[in-house]
């Protein structure tokens, strides 16, 4: 008892959870949400994987509770997330664990919401607004095209942002994300996490594609792409050089080969 009053932590698992919680608070303070992609590492901690595990545990808890309420016996409690821990995560971000749709959709919605609240306007096409590695233009186009596949609650949330379904016969931009934009999103993600853009030649960056959420990841050979891009920088358009220069790559401003 004396050791407990001095703050002794008896459970290794509890200590690890507290450590993850502090990193989650730090991430949310910087990004305005706690919905990191599964590949995100923050402060040298695999926060994306940790949050994915917490969401899985929360959903398992809800499913098990429903089974018990239905009269099923012998439902184990192993792997569940306590109510107090769920409440603690909700204090950091009330939308940390969407139940009805994927985390990727929730993240893009929250980023679009923050952009609008800050006085920004929403883009009409892909590649025109990329925030925290997410191409919001491509995402919005996808929502408008696939409006009928969305849940009523999703449609309502989009409408509050001024996003409406595509009108009959309306020409909308392409939903797909070009390989350049995918590679650029990987570069932005790495830069945000590491504070620089000097990955090893063999480094591979995992990135969510098309707001697909957990499981919708693409492996980008970021180190090789940057090396190859530097070698042909003189052949890039001014727009693409500017995008790279915005990430601190001085060689991107050159017009000749590096």
XYZ file of N, CA, C and O in Angstrom, residues 150-228:
316
model
N -23.737 6.338 -49.393
C -23.443 6.838 -48.054
C -24.620 6.608 -47.117
O -25.778 6.517 -47.546
N -24.333 6.563 -45.828
C -25.386 6.468 -44.838
C -26.041 7.830 -44.674
O -25.410 8.868 -44.927
N -27.314 7.877 -44.258
C -27.989 9.159 -44.062
C -27.219 10.110 -43.154
O -27.179 11.322 -43.403
N -26.601 9.567 -42.108
C -25.828 10.418 -41.191
C -24.627 11.040 -41.900
O -24.287 12.201 -41.657
N -23.982 10.271 -42.772
C -22.858 10.809 -43.539
C -23.321 11.908 -44.493
O -22.679 12.946 -44.627
N -24.441 11.664 -45.144
C -24.978 12.670 -46.059
C -25.286 13.966 -45.307
O -24.992 15.065 -45.796
N -25.841 13.829 -44.111
C -26.167 15.015 -43.305
C -24.902 15.792 -42.951
O -24.857 17.022 -43.074
N -23.870 15.085 -42.521
C -22.618 15.744 -42.146
C -22.015 16.484 -43.341
O -21.502 17.595 -43.196
N -22.064 15.862 -44.500
C -21.529 16.505 -45.701
C -22.347 17.746 -46.063
O -21.791 18.771 -46.465
N -23.644 17.653 -45.915
C -24.508 18.792 -46.238
C -24.221 19.985 -45.343
O -24.324 21.137 -45.772
N -23.846 19.715 -44.078
C -23.517 20.825 -43.178
C -22.255 21.559 -43.635
O -22.025 22.701 -43.236
N -21.447 20.892 -44.472
C -20.250 21.518 -45.029
C -20.526 22.162 -46.388
O -19.629 22.759 -46.986
N -21.755 22.019 -46.857
C -22.094 22.569 -48.169
C -21.798 21.620 -49.306
O -21.780 22.022 -50.475
N -21.542 20.351 -48.993
C -21.262 19.346 -50.020
C -22.559 18.654 -50.395
O -23.273 18.132 -49.529
N -22.883 18.629 -51.671
C -24.128 18.053 -52.155
C -23.851 16.971 -53.196
O -22.757 16.938 -53.779
N -24.830 16.092 -53.423
C -24.608 15.046 -54.440
C -24.474 15.650 -55.826
O -24.984 16.745 -56.100
N -23.783 14.950 -56.682
C -23.629 15.418 -58.058
C -24.989 15.418 -58.737
O -25.748 14.455 -58.638
N -25.306 16.516 -59.403
C -26.579 16.615 -60.111
C -26.566 15.716 -61.342
O -25.505 15.372 -61.862
N -27.742 15.325 -61.780
C -27.840 14.453 -62.948
C -27.222 15.138 -64.169
O -27.548 16.272 -64.498
N -26.279 14.459 -64.769
C -25.621 15.004 -65.941
C -24.476 15.938 -65.636
O -23.805 16.418 -66.552
N -24.216 16.188 -64.341
C -23.125 17.102 -63.968
C -21.774 16.420 -64.175
O -21.577 15.268 -63.794
N -20.849 17.142 -64.762
C -19.493 16.613 -64.967
C -18.661 16.935 -63.735
O -18.524 18.096 -63.359
N -18.143 15.909 -63.082
C -17.302 16.116 -61.910
C -15.907 15.613 -62.210
O -15.698 14.829 -63.132
N -14.947 16.080 -61.421
C -13.559 15.686 -61.634
C -13.341 14.218 -61.349
O -14.191 13.544 -60.761
N -12.211 13.676 -61.756
C -11.907 12.271 -61.522
C -11.753 11.968 -60.039
O -11.250 12.785 -59.283
N -12.229 10.809 -59.614
C -12.136 10.393 -58.218
C -10.758 9.845 -57.902
O -10.271 9.940 -56.786
N -10.120 9.261 -58.916
C -8.842 8.605 -58.663
C -7.757 9.601 -58.268
O -7.775 10.765 -58.600
N -6.792 9.093 -57.550
C -5.634 9.880 -57.143
C -4.461 9.475 -58.040
O -4.138 8.299 -58.139
N -3.834 10.425 -58.701
C -2.718 10.099 -59.572
C -1.559 9.569 -58.747
O -1.456 9.825 -57.549
N -0.651 8.830 -59.416
C 0.494 8.282 -58.692
C 1.358 9.399 -58.136
O 1.928 9.266 -57.046
N 1.456 10.517 -58.854
C 2.233 11.649 -58.334
C 1.643 12.130 -57.014
O 2.373 12.350 -56.047
N 0.316 12.292 -56.958
C -0.317 12.763 -55.735
C -0.169 11.758 -54.601
O -0.039 12.133 -53.438
N -0.205 10.470 -54.937
C -0.006 9.450 -53.913
C 1.412 9.546 -53.347
O 1.614 9.514 -52.127
N 2.405 9.659 -54.236
C 3.791 9.784 -53.783
C 3.988 11.071 -52.985
O 4.695 11.088 -51.967
N 3.368 12.140 -53.442
C 3.494 13.418 -52.744
C 2.855 13.349 -51.365
O 3.384 13.895 -50.392
N 1.726 12.664 -51.261
C 1.067 12.499 -49.965
C 1.962 11.708 -49.013
O 2.031 11.998 -47.813
N 2.658 10.698 -49.550
C 3.585 9.915 -48.726
C 4.728 10.795 -48.234
O 5.169 10.690 -47.080
N 5.209 11.682 -49.116
C 6.292 12.596 -48.736
C 5.819 13.549 -47.641
O 6.543 13.815 -46.673
N 4.607 14.069 -47.785
C 4.074 14.975 -46.762
C 3.916 14.256 -45.426
O 4.199 14.803 -44.367
N 3.430 13.019 -45.480
C 3.242 12.248 -44.257
C 4.567 12.023 -43.547
O 4.679 12.182 -42.324
N 5.596 11.646 -44.309
C 6.926 11.414 -43.737
C 7.470 12.710 -43.153
O 8.012 12.722 -42.036
N 7.326 13.810 -43.888
C 7.847 15.109 -43.438
C 7.162 15.554 -42.158
O 7.799 16.067 -41.230
N 5.837 15.354 -42.065
C 5.083 15.732 -40.869
C 5.540 14.936 -39.661
O 5.675 15.460 -38.553
N 5.806 13.660 -39.875
C 6.190 12.785 -38.775
C 7.643 12.976 -38.355
O 7.953 13.013 -37.152
N 8.554 13.098 -39.318
C 9.988 13.104 -39.029
C 10.594 14.505 -38.950
O 11.680 14.680 -38.405
N 9.909 15.501 -39.527
C 10.443 16.851 -39.505
C 11.472 17.116 -40.583
O 12.090 18.180 -40.624
N 11.673 16.165 -41.490
C 12.600 16.331 -42.611
C 12.150 15.405 -43.727
O 11.200 14.613 -43.547
N 12.789 15.499 -44.863
C 12.451 14.637 -45.993
C 13.724 14.021 -46.557
O 14.087 14.219 -47.715
N 14.401 13.263 -45.703
C 15.638 12.580 -46.090
C 15.539 11.089 -45.747
O 16.350 10.576 -44.951
N 14.568 10.398 -46.302
C 14.437 8.972 -45.994
C 15.557 8.165 -46.643
O 16.189 8.612 -47.606
N 15.804 6.999 -46.100
C 16.786 6.103 -46.695
C 16.317 5.694 -48.085
O 15.119 5.695 -48.383
N 17.265 5.357 -48.945
C 16.946 4.991 -50.329
C 15.904 3.872 -50.374
O 15.012 3.873 -51.229
N 15.971 2.925 -49.449
C 15.071 1.774 -49.467
C 13.825 1.976 -48.609
O 13.036 1.038 -48.432
N 13.630 3.184 -48.083
C 12.483 3.406 -47.201
C 11.156 3.272 -47.952
O 10.986 3.776 -49.056
N 10.213 2.572 -47.329
C 8.864 2.411 -47.870
C 7.879 3.044 -46.902
O 7.880 2.733 -45.707
N 7.043 3.940 -47.397
C 6.056 4.644 -46.579
C 4.659 4.087 -46.882
O 4.254 3.981 -48.035
N 3.947 3.697 -45.820
C 2.586 3.207 -45.987
C 1.625 4.381 -45.861
O 1.706 5.165 -44.921
N 0.700 4.501 -46.793
C -0.221 5.620 -46.778
C -1.622 5.156 -47.146
O -1.802 4.280 -47.995
N -2.620 5.719 -46.457
C -4.010 5.429 -46.804
C -4.308 6.007 -48.181
O -3.849 7.096 -48.512
N -5.086 5.290 -48.961
C -5.433 5.782 -50.294
C -6.937 5.977 -50.393
O -7.721 5.179 -49.906
N -7.330 7.083 -50.992
C -8.742 7.400 -51.245
C -9.578 7.410 -49.981
O -10.765 7.098 -50.010
N -8.946 7.771 -48.833
C -9.718 7.814 -47.591
C -10.242 6.453 -47.213
O -11.286 6.338 -46.592
N -9.536 5.399 -47.612
C -10.049 4.054 -47.435
C -10.058 3.558 -46.018
O -10.700 2.578 -45.689
N -9.352 4.226 -45.106
C -9.362 3.796 -43.719
C -8.469 2.605 -43.474
O -7.597 2.269 -44.264
N -8.710 1.925 -42.385
C -7.881 0.804 -42.000
C -7.962 -0.296 -43.046
O -9.032 -0.723 -43.465
N -6.821 -0.748 -43.476
C -6.786 -1.801 -44.483
C -6.631 -1.269 -45.894
O -6.313 -2.014 -46.808
N -6.869 0.048 -46.099
C -6.753 0.608 -47.434
C -5.443 1.336 -47.604
O -5.419 2.538 -47.867
N -4.329 0.634 -47.451
C -3.018 1.249 -47.489
C -2.255 0.880 -48.758
O -2.447 -0.198 -49.329
N -1.392 1.794 -49.166
C -0.520 1.554 -50.318
C 0.922 1.794 -49.885
O 1.201 2.746 -49.154
N 1.807 0.913 -50.320
C 3.223 1.056 -49.993
C 3.898 1.902 -51.057
O 3.880 1.558 -52.246
N 4.465 3.031 -50.638
C 5.156 3.938 -51.557
C 6.660 3.841 -51.304
O 7.115 4.038 -50.170
N 7.423 3.538 -52.342
C 8.882 3.477 -52.213
C 9.407 4.911 -52.220
O 9.946 5.404 -53.218
N 9.237 5.571 -51.072
C 9.479 7.005 -50.981
C 10.931 7.377 -51.240
O 11.217 8.344 -51.954
N 11.861 6.633 -50.651
C 13.275 6.953 -50.823
C 13.691 6.903 -52.284
O 14.342 7.812 -52.800
N 13.287 5.836 -52.961
C 13.641 5.677 -54.375
C 12.952 6.746 -55.224
O 13.551 7.298 -56.161
N 11.692 7.060 -54.908
C 10.961 8.061 -55.685
C 11.617 9.438 -55.581
O 11.790 10.128 -56.590
N 12.017 9.824 -54.367
C 12.656 11.121 -54.196
C 13.995 11.175 -54.923
O 14.335 12.188 -55.551
N 14.740 10.081 -54.852
C 16.033 10.036 -55.527
C 15.854 10.160 -57.041
O 16.556 10.930 -57.712
N 14.900 9.424 -57.580
C 14.650 9.467 -59.022
C 14.094 10.821 -59.448
O 14.434 11.333 -60.529
